[in-house]
mmCIF file of C-alpha atoms in Angstrom:
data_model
loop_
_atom_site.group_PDB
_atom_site.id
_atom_site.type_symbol
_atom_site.label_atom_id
_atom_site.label_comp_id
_atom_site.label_asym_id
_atom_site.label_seq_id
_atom_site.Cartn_x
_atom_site.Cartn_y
_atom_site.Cartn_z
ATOM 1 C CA UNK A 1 190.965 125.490 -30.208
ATOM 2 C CA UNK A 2 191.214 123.471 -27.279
ATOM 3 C CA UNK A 3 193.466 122.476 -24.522
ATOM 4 C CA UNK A 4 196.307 123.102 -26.725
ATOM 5 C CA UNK A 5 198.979 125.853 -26.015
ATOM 6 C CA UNK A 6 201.966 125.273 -27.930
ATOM 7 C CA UNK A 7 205.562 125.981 -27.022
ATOM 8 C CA UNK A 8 207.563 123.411 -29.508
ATOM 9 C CA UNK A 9 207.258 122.066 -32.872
ATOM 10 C CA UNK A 10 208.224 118.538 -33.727
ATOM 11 C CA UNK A 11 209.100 118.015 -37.426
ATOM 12 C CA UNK A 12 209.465 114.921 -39.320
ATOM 13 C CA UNK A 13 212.377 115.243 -41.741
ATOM 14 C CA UNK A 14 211.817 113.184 -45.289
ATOM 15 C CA UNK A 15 208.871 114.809 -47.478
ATOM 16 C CA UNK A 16 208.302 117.403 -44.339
ATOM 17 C CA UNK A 17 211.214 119.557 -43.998
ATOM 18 C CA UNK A 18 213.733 117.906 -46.832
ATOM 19 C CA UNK A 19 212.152 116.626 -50.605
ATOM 20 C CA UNK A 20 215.506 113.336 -50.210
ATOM 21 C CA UNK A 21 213.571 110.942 -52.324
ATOM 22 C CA UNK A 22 215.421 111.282 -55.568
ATOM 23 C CA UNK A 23 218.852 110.520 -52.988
ATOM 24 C CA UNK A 24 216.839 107.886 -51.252
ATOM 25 C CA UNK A 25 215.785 106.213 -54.674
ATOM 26 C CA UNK A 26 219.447 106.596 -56.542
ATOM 27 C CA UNK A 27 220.695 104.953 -52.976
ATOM 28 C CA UNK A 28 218.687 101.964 -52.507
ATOM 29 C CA UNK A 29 218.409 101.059 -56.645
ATOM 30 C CA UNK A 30 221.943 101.118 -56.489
ATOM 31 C CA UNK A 31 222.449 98.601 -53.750
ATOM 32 C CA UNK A 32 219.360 96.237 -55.742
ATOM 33 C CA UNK A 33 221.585 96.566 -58.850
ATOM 34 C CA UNK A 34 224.075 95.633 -57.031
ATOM 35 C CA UNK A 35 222.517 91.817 -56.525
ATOM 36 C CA UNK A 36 220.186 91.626 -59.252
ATOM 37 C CA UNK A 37 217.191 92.965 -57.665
ATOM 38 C CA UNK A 38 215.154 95.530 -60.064
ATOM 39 C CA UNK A 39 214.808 98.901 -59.556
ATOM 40 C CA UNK A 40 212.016 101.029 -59.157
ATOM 41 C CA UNK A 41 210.916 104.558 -60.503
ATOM 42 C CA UNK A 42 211.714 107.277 -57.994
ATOM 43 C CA UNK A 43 207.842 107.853 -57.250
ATOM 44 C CA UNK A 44 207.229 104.097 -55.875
ATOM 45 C CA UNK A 45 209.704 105.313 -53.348
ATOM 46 C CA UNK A 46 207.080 107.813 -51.915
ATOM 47 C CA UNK A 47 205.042 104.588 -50.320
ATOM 48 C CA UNK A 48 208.739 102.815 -49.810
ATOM 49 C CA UNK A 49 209.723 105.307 -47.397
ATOM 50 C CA UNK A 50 208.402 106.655 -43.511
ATOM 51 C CA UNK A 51 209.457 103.669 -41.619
ATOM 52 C CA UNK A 52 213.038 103.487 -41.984
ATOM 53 C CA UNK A 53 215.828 102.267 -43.660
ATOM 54 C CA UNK A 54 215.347 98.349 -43.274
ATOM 55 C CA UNK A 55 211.385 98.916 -43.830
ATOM 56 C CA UNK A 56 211.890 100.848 -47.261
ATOM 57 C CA UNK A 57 214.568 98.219 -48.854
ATOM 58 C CA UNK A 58 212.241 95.587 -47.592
ATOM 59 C CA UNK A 59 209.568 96.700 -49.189
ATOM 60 C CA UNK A 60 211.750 97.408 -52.419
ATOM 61 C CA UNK A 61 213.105 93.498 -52.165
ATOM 62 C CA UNK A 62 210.511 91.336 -54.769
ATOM 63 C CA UNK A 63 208.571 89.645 -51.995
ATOM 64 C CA UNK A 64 210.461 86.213 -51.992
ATOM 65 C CA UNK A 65 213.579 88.269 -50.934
ATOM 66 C CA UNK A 66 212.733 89.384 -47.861
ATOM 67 C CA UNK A 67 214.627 87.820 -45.271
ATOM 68 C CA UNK A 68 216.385 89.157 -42.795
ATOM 69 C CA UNK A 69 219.369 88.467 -44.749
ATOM 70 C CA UNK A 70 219.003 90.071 -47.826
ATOM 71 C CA UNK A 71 217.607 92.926 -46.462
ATOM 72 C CA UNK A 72 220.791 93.547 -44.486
ATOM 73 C CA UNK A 73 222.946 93.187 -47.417
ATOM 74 C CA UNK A 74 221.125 95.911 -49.390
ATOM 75 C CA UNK A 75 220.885 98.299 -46.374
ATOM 76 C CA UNK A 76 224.962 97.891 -45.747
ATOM 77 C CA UNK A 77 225.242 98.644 -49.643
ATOM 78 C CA UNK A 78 222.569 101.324 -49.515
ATOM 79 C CA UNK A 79 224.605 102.968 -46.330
ATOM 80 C CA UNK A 80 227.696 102.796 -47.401
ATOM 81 C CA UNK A 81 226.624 105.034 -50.519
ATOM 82 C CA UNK A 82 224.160 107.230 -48.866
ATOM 83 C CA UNK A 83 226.475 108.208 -46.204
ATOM 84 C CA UNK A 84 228.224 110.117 -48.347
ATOM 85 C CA UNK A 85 225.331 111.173 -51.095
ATOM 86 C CA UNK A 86 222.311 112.138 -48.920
ATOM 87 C CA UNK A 87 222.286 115.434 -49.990
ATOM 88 C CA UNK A 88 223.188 115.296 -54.022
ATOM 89 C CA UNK A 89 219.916 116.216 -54.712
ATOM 90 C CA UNK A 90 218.416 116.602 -51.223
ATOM 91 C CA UNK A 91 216.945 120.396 -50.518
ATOM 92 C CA UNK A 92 215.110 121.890 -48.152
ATOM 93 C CA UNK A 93 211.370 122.514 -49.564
ATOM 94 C CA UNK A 94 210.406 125.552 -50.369
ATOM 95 C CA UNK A 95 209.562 127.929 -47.620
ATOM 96 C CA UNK A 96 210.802 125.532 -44.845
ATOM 97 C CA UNK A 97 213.793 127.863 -43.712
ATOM 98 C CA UNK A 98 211.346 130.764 -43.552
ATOM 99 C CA UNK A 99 209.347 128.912 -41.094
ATOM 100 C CA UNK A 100 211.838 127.676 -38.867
ATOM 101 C CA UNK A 101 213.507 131.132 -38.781
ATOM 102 C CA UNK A 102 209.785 132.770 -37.883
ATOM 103 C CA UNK A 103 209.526 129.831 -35.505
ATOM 104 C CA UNK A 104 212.194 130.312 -33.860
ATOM 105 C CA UNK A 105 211.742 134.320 -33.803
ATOM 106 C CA UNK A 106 208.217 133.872 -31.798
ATOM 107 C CA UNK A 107 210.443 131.674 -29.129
ATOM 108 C CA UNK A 108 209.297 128.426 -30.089
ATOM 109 C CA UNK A 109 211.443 125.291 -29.342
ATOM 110 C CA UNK A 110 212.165 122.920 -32.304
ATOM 111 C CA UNK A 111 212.727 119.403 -32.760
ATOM 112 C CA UNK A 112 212.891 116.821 -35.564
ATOM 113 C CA UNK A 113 211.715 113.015 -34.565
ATOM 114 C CA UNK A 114 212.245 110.922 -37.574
ATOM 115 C CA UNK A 115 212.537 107.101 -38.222
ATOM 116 C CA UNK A 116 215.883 107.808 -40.181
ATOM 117 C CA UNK A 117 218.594 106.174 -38.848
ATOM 118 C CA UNK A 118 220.006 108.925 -36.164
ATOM 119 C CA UNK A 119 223.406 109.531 -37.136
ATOM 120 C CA UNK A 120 222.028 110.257 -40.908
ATOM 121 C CA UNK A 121 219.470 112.793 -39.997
ATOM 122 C CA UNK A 122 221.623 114.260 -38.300
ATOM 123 C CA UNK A 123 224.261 114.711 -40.615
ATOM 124 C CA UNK A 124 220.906 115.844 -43.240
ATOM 125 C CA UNK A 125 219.694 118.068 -40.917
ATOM 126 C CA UNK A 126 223.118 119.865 -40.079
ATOM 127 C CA UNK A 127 224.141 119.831 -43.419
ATOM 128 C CA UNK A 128 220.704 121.380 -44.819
ATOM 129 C CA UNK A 129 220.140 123.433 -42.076
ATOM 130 C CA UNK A 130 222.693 123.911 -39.839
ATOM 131 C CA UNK A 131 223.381 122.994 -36.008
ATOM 132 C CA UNK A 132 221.402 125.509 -34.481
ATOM 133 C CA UNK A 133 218.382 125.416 -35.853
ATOM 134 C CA UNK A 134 216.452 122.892 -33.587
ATOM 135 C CA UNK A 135 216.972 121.914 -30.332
ATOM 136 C CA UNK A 136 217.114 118.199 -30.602
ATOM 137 C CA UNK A 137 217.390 116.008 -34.103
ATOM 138 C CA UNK A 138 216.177 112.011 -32.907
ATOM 139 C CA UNK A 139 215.897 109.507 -35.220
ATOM 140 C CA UNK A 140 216.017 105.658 -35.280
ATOM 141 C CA UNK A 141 218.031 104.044 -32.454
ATOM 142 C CA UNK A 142 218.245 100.562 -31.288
ATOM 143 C CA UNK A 143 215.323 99.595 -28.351
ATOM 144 C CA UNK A 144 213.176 102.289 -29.528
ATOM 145 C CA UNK A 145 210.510 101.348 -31.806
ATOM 146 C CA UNK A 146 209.646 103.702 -35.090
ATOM 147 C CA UNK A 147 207.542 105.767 -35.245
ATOM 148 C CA UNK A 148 203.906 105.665 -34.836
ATOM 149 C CA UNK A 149 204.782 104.589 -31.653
ATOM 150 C CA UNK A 150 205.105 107.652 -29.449
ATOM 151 C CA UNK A 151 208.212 106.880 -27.666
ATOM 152 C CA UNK A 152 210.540 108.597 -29.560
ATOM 153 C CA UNK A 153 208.436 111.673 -29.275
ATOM 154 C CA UNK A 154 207.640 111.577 -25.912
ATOM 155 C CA UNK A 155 211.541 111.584 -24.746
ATOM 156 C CA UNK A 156 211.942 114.558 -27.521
ATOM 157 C CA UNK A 157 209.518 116.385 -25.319
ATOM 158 C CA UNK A 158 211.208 115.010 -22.324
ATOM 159 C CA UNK A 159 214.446 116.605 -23.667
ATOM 160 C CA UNK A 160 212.990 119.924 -24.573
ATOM 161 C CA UNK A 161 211.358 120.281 -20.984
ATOM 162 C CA UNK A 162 207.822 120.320 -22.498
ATOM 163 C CA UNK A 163 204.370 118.316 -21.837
ATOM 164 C CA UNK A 164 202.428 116.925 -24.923
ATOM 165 C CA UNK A 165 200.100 119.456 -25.262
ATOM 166 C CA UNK A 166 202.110 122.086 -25.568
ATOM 167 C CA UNK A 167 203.612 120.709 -28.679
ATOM 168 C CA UNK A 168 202.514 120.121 -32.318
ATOM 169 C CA UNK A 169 204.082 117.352 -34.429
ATOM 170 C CA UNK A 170 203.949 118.078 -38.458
ATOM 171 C CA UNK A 171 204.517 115.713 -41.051
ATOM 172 C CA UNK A 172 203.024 114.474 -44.505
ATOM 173 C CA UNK A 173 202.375 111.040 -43.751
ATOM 174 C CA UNK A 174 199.547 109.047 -41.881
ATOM 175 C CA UNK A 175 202.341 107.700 -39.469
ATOM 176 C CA UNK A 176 203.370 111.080 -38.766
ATOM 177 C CA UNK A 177 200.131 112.584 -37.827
ATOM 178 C CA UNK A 178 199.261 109.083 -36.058
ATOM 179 C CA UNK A 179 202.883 109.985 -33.798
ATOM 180 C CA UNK A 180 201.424 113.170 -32.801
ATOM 181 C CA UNK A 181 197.926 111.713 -31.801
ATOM 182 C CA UNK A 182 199.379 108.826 -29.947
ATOM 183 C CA UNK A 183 202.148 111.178 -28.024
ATOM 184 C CA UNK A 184 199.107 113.432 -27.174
ATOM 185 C CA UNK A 185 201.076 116.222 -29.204
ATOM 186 C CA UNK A 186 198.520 118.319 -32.082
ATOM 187 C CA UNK A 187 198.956 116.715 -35.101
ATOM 188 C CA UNK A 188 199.415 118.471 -38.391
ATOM 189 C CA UNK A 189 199.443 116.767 -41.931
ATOM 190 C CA UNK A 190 200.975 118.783 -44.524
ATOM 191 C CA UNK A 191 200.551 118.249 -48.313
ATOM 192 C CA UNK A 192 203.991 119.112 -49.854
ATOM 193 C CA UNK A 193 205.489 116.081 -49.142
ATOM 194 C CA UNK A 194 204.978 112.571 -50.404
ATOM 195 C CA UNK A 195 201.445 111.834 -49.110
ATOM 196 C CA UNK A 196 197.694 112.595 -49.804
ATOM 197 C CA UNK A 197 195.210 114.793 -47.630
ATOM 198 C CA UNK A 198 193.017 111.247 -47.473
ATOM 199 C CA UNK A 199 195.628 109.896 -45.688
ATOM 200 C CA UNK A 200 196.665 112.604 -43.344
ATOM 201 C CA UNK A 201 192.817 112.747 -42.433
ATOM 202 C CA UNK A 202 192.327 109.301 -41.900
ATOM 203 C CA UNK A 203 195.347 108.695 -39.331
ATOM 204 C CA UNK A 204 193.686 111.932 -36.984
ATOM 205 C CA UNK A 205 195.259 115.491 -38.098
ATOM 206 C CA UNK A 206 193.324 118.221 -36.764
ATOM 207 C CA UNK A 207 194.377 120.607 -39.387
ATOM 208 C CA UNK A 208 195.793 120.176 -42.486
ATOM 209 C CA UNK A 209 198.230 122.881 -44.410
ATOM 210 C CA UNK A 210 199.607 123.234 -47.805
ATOM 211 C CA UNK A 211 202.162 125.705 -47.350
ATOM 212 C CA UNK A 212 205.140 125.974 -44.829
ATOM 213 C CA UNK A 213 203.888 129.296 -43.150
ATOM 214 C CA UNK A 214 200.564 128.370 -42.591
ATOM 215 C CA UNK A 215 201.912 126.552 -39.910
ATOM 216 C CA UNK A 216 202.507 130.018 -38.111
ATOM 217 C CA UNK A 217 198.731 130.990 -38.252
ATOM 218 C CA UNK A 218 197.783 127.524 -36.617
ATOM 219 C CA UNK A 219 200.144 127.866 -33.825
ATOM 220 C CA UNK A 220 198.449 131.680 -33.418
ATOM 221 C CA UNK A 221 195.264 130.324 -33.188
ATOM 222 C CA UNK A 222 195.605 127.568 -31.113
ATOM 223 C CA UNK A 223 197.831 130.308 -28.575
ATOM 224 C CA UNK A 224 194.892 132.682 -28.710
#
């Protein structure tokens, strides 16, 4: 299957290896509350979220709110609650742990690259899935630009001591798959998070899977 022979997986975290919408949602409706801003149903989050924190309550904010401003004042108000409440209803999807444990049994090296703030995914990760798990957890950081902009991803692999194409990175959006294809990594959409197969196809994954262990068979193949 190509040029590809992979040693590492890089994961996105929300709607890849955590379902933290309904925590995400409660958060940032909260902090509109807050200032008179309306709410939205937890499912209008699934397009809110994937670029991080200050793109999501942007795009929350009615459109003549957007200022820099305003969307600081909800994010401090968001953070200040979500610090502590990330993982009220946060879990792990079903069938993730079994992966990374298989994963990690056939020597693989794990990562997670998000656009979540760092110290938060961090804390999600740790909490949901303990320290050990992955090698390196990266997320949003000042003079870095989000993700799909490969930077992030290419100093993961820097870290982890591996070369682009000997990596996959997996993740259910069309800025996911689009980090993978610009970090020359092979990208993988996956369809138990909050995105469409459209979308995954249209931003360049090579394969597409709909359950956490397929993953495994796609890594044999490509290592055949």
């Amino acid at each position: 299957m190509g040029d590809y022979v992979i040693k590492a997986v890089l994961f996105d975290l929300d709607g890849t290896l955590a379902n933290s919408l309904f925590d995400l949602a409660f958060a940032t409706n909260r902090a509109l509350k807050m200032h008179g801003y309306k709410e939205h149903p937890v499912d209008s989050y699934k397009y809110f979220v994937g670029d991080g924190i200050p793109k999501m309550i942007e795009r929350a904010l009615p459109e003549n709110a957007r200022d820099a401003a305003t969307v600081e004042l909800i994010k401090k108000d968001f953070t200040d609650y979500y610090k502590d409440h990330h993982s009220d209803r946060t879990k792990t999807y079903n069938g993730v742990p079994e992966l990374l444990q298989k994963l990690n049994e056939m020597g693989l090296i794990l990562a997670v690259v998000t656009n979540k703030a760092e110290p938060l995914a961090r804390q999600l990760v740790f909490g949901l899935l303990g320290e050990k798990t992955f090698n390196v957890v990266n997320g949003q950081r000042d003079g870095i630009p989000n993700k799909p902009d490969p930077t992030l991803a290419l100093i993961t692999m820097e870290e982890l001591g591996v070369k682009p194409e000997e990596c996959i990175f997996i993740g259910d959006s069309g800025m996911d798959v689009l980090t993978g294809v610009n970090s020359g990594a092979y990208p993988v959409g996956e369809l138990w998070g909050y995105r469409g197969e459209e979308e995954l196809r249209a931003n360049g994954a090579k394969v597409i899977i709909s359950e956490p262990m397929e993953l495994v068979k796609v890594i044999e193949e490509l290592n055949s």
